[in-house]
Amino acid sequence: MLRLSLLFFLFVAGLWQYSSAQQLIVLASDTKLPLESALIFHPKSKSQLITSASGKADISGWKGFDKIHIHAFGYTELVKSYEELAAMGFEVRLNPLLFSLQESVVSATRWNQNRSEIPSKITVISAEERKIFNPQTAADLLGTSGEVFIQKSQQGGGSPMIRGFSTNRLLYTVDGVRMNTAIFRSGNLQNVISLDPFATQSTEVFFGPGSIIYGSDAIGAVMSFQTLAAEFVDRSKQASVTGNVTLRGTTANKEKTGHAHLSYGGKNWSGVSSFSRHDFGDLRMGTRGPEEFLRPNYVERIGDKDVLVENTNPLLQVPSGYDQINLMQKLRFKPSERWDLQYAFHFSETSPYSRYDRLIRFRPNGQPRSAEWKYGPQIWMMNHLRARHVGNGKWYDELSVNLAYQKFEESRIDRNFNDPIRRTRTEKVDAYSVNMDLTKGFGNKGKLFYGLEWVRNDVHSTGSDENIDSGITEQGPARYPNSEWSSYAAYGTYQHRISPQSLLQAGLRYNYFRLYADFSNNVGFYPLPFVTSENRNAATTFSTGWVWTPGNSWTMHLNASTGFRSPNVDDIGKFFDSEPGTVMVPNPDLLPEYAYNLEANVGKVIGDRIMLDLTGYYTYLDDALVRRSFQLGGQDSILYDGELSKVLALQNAAFVQIIGLQAAVEIKFTREFSLTSRLNIQKGTEEMENGEKSPSRHAPPTFGQTRLEFKKENWWLMLYSDYSGGFSFGQLPLEERGKPELYAVDTNGNPYSPSWATINLKGYWKINNLLSTSLGFENLTDVRYRTYSSGIAAPGRNFILSLMANF
């Protein structure tokens, strides 16, 4: 009886406590969303309260207090008495400051977090910025940030360079799913163009190693693309359908693009459908610049001969045009308050398109090396199923499971000048992945993010040689061995809030890899001393960081982290001519390369009108996979595509170090009128085969962007300049000096990369709720330039017109 009475007393006491608890809700006035980690305090009280993820805090013990301070980073502080809060229904809305040093991001931990909680530099490209910049491809979209340098070997491409790293040392994710495959190469990549800018809701660049969450390849940065979301309608409303139709045309490449998407849904179901069709003609370069970039002639097949014909318009880069389609379908269902299910289908396919930089290479006798060199259709498809569950707090607060299957297909088609043999090398990759991510909160102080990951890539590679005169096709060597690449990982990150202004974070990841390769598809073509190989290795990475936000006008963070890249199929198994007279061959005896990174950031708002942001970083890449002299079957040279070529292979044989500074300033003359400027300075050093040091190939010259903007109601005008420094012959990386066709020529006859700057004008006008338009004038001074290491010149003067209908 006594026990029963005691239980009854505890139940009544708990019920009374629950009923007497008074929850204060803190929201943002602009977004109406709850503000997590808002600080609530009283000057005479030693206790402080911090709002939960739902923006709530229990202030029942503060009844009678006269001055309760409610503070959230990036918002104006509110001071109210308890009675005033009661009169407001215990719901307050904070107004954003003119400047906000925090951003809502997804890429860092696959969960929505405030910028003030992440000790790494992050840049977000919003849907609004995409509208006014109006980029043609996802690579161009990244370039609009002013902090990502884009290299292009052809119009159908775009290889980002970030903090001195590029290609497979950078990671792409789509809605949190890893896009990098086992054949992402160390040469320039164009896979990013498979993504559709029109179907992109936001793009986030997480700078520095992101290996704790994303594993291999995330050394220089993680580029996270969030696609259009399927949204539920408010409970008080009926099912709805909204949509957009866009038509766009440009003059520099005679682009003709059409896009449409529909969003539809009810209270517990929704969907979004998107379709885009792009048609890009040959690209016209500018009139003012180096003559070496002109296209005076090109190859045509006339009868049974390849003939070098005159280009009637040397500004036109023939051939460089291509077309592309993109599809996306999402369906979302919420069977209960705790469960959220979503299925997404993505598809992209390009037409074949020429690799322009290979078509401008000539032999010493003045004849072109290639009559044709193109990529076959680039195809990407993804099926993605995501399930999210809100837990009871015992093991997790939130659970997210992502299952994805992706299919990649690409090919390379080339034929030497006046050679009847057309070589086709085709690669197909089936990529499977499973991620389970969980979060667990520990009061107001700590939060744990942890998870498990499994990834598998099946690579199938074939080759064929066709005699275009006789029509006979024979089996040819393959680019890669048929392979299986697998990754297994466990990871976790813990955040601990020391005080409302200070937060510590530490993370750890263990990764195990297996790569099995079967080279039998190349036996008989090359002197291979092996038929199969198997690599097994593991990597452990860590990160630790500190964030300090002493007030609305200051933010600082320090971060130390490691990253790694495990050898993939491209590293250990490919045959490829990297430059005339050399050939890359397989080397199965490779180990992971490791990166060690330090980063410091400070952001400061001065007088509510000026914001400064500085980030300094240093990265050291050890056991770097670099090209070195090699022997295949005891031979240092082999016959490759009919030419005796020096044998090279990737080896763990060097170090790379990068030191850099990212600087930004924003000045608000008025709320509508502002000036923004971003500058990126990086210096890379790479150890060469003879022990000398060379500038790192993937560290571009200093580059940046400056914008002058006027934004008011339905108008947005932007005058901006993109610019880049140059490299003299002495500053040019040794590897780049072997590609003179990419560069201008100095007075001594040596290749160099000229500096350049463009002036651009963009405007966006919302005519009414139905119609809007976007206008652009790019490269107004018609400068002829190539971005560093690029094989194709950038567009000359370009006029862009887009018409958009919303319903």
mmCIF file of N, CA and C in Angstrom, residues 108 115 117-122 163 206-209 505 547 557-559 561 599 601 615:
data_model
loop_
_atom_site.group_PDB
_atom_site.id
_atom_site.type_symbol
_atom_site.label_atom_id
_atom_site.label_comp_id
_atom_site.label_asym_id
_atom_site.label_seq_id
_atom_site.Cartn_x
_atom_site.Cartn_y
_atom_site.Cartn_z
ATOM 1 N N ALA A 108 27.451 19.545 -43.971
ATOM 2 C CA ALA A 108 28.464 19.208 -42.981
ATOM 3 C C ALA A 108 28.212 17.867 -42.306
ATOM 4 N N ARG A 115 25.069 27.710 -39.088
ATOM 5 C CA ARG A 115 26.470 27.976 -39.434
ATOM 6 C C ARG A 115 27.324 28.173 -38.191
ATOM 7 N N GLU A 117 27.459 26.579 -35.640
ATOM 8 C CA GLU A 117 27.797 25.337 -34.957
ATOM 9 C C GLU A 117 28.874 24.537 -35.681
ATOM 10 N N ILE A 118 29.364 25.030 -36.811
ATOM 11 C CA ILE A 118 30.263 24.227 -37.638
ATOM 12 C C ILE A 118 31.620 24.903 -37.749
ATOM 13 N N PRO A 119 32.692 24.252 -37.297
ATOM 14 C CA PRO A 119 34.025 24.868 -37.304
ATOM 15 C C PRO A 119 34.757 24.719 -38.636
ATOM 16 N N SER A 120 34.081 24.967 -39.718
ATOM 17 C CA SER A 120 34.692 24.910 -41.046
ATOM 18 C C SER A 120 34.022 25.966 -41.913
ATOM 19 N N LYS A 121 34.756 26.413 -42.929
ATOM 20 C CA LYS A 121 34.192 27.408 -43.840
ATOM 21 C C LYS A 121 33.206 26.739 -44.783
ATOM 22 N N ILE A 122 32.050 27.358 -44.951
ATOM 23 C CA ILE A 122 31.006 26.839 -45.826
ATOM 24 C C ILE A 122 30.435 27.988 -46.649
ATOM 25 N N ARG A 163 40.925 25.074 -53.180
ATOM 26 C CA ARG A 163 42.017 25.034 -52.211
ATOM 27 C C ARG A 163 43.185 24.172 -52.684
ATOM 28 N N PHE A 206 31.505 22.752 -48.716
ATOM 29 C CA PHE A 206 32.111 22.547 -47.401
ATOM 30 C C PHE A 206 33.615 22.438 -47.628
ATOM 31 N N PHE A 207 34.360 23.497 -47.274
ATOM 32 C CA PHE A 207 35.779 23.581 -47.598
ATOM 33 C C PHE A 207 36.617 22.745 -46.633
ATOM 34 N N GLY A 208 37.710 22.202 -47.165
ATOM 35 C CA GLY A 208 38.604 21.389 -46.360
ATOM 36 C C GLY A 208 38.155 19.943 -46.309
ATOM 37 N N PRO A 209 38.920 19.086 -45.628
ATOM 38 C CA PRO A 209 38.571 17.666 -45.561
ATOM 39 C C PRO A 209 37.193 17.433 -44.952
ATOM 40 N N GLN A 505 33.912 20.580 -31.064
ATOM 41 C CA GLN A 505 33.454 19.459 -31.879
ATOM 42 C C GLN A 505 34.627 18.530 -32.157
ATOM 43 N N VAL A 547 34.325 26.618 -32.109
ATOM 44 C CA VAL A 547 33.579 27.768 -32.631
ATOM 45 C C VAL A 547 33.317 28.727 -31.485
ATOM 46 N N HIS A 557 36.412 30.531 -35.740
ATOM 47 C CA HIS A 557 36.541 29.090 -35.580
ATOM 48 C C HIS A 557 37.960 28.641 -35.899
ATOM 49 N N LEU A 558 38.368 27.575 -35.232
ATOM 50 C CA LEU A 558 39.629 26.891 -35.478
ATOM 51 C C LEU A 558 39.304 25.434 -35.767
ATOM 52 N N ASN A 559 40.068 24.830 -36.663
ATOM 53 C CA ASN A 559 39.769 23.453 -37.049
ATOM 54 C C ASN A 559 41.049 22.730 -37.443
ATOM 55 N N SER A 561 41.975 18.869 -39.004
ATOM 56 C CA SER A 561 41.302 17.683 -39.529
ATOM 57 C C SER A 561 42.230 16.917 -40.461
ATOM 58 N N GLU A 599 42.890 25.081 -40.178
ATOM 59 C CA GLU A 599 42.088 26.195 -40.689
ATOM 60 C C GLU A 599 41.724 27.133 -39.557
ATOM 61 N N ASN A 601 39.435 30.893 -38.940
ATOM 62 C CA ASN A 601 38.503 31.836 -39.556
ATOM 63 C C ASN A 601 38.102 32.896 -38.545
ATOM 64 N N THR A 615 39.646 33.587 -43.888
ATOM 65 C CA THR A 615 39.950 32.194 -43.567
ATOM 66 C C THR A 615 41.325 31.858 -44.100
#
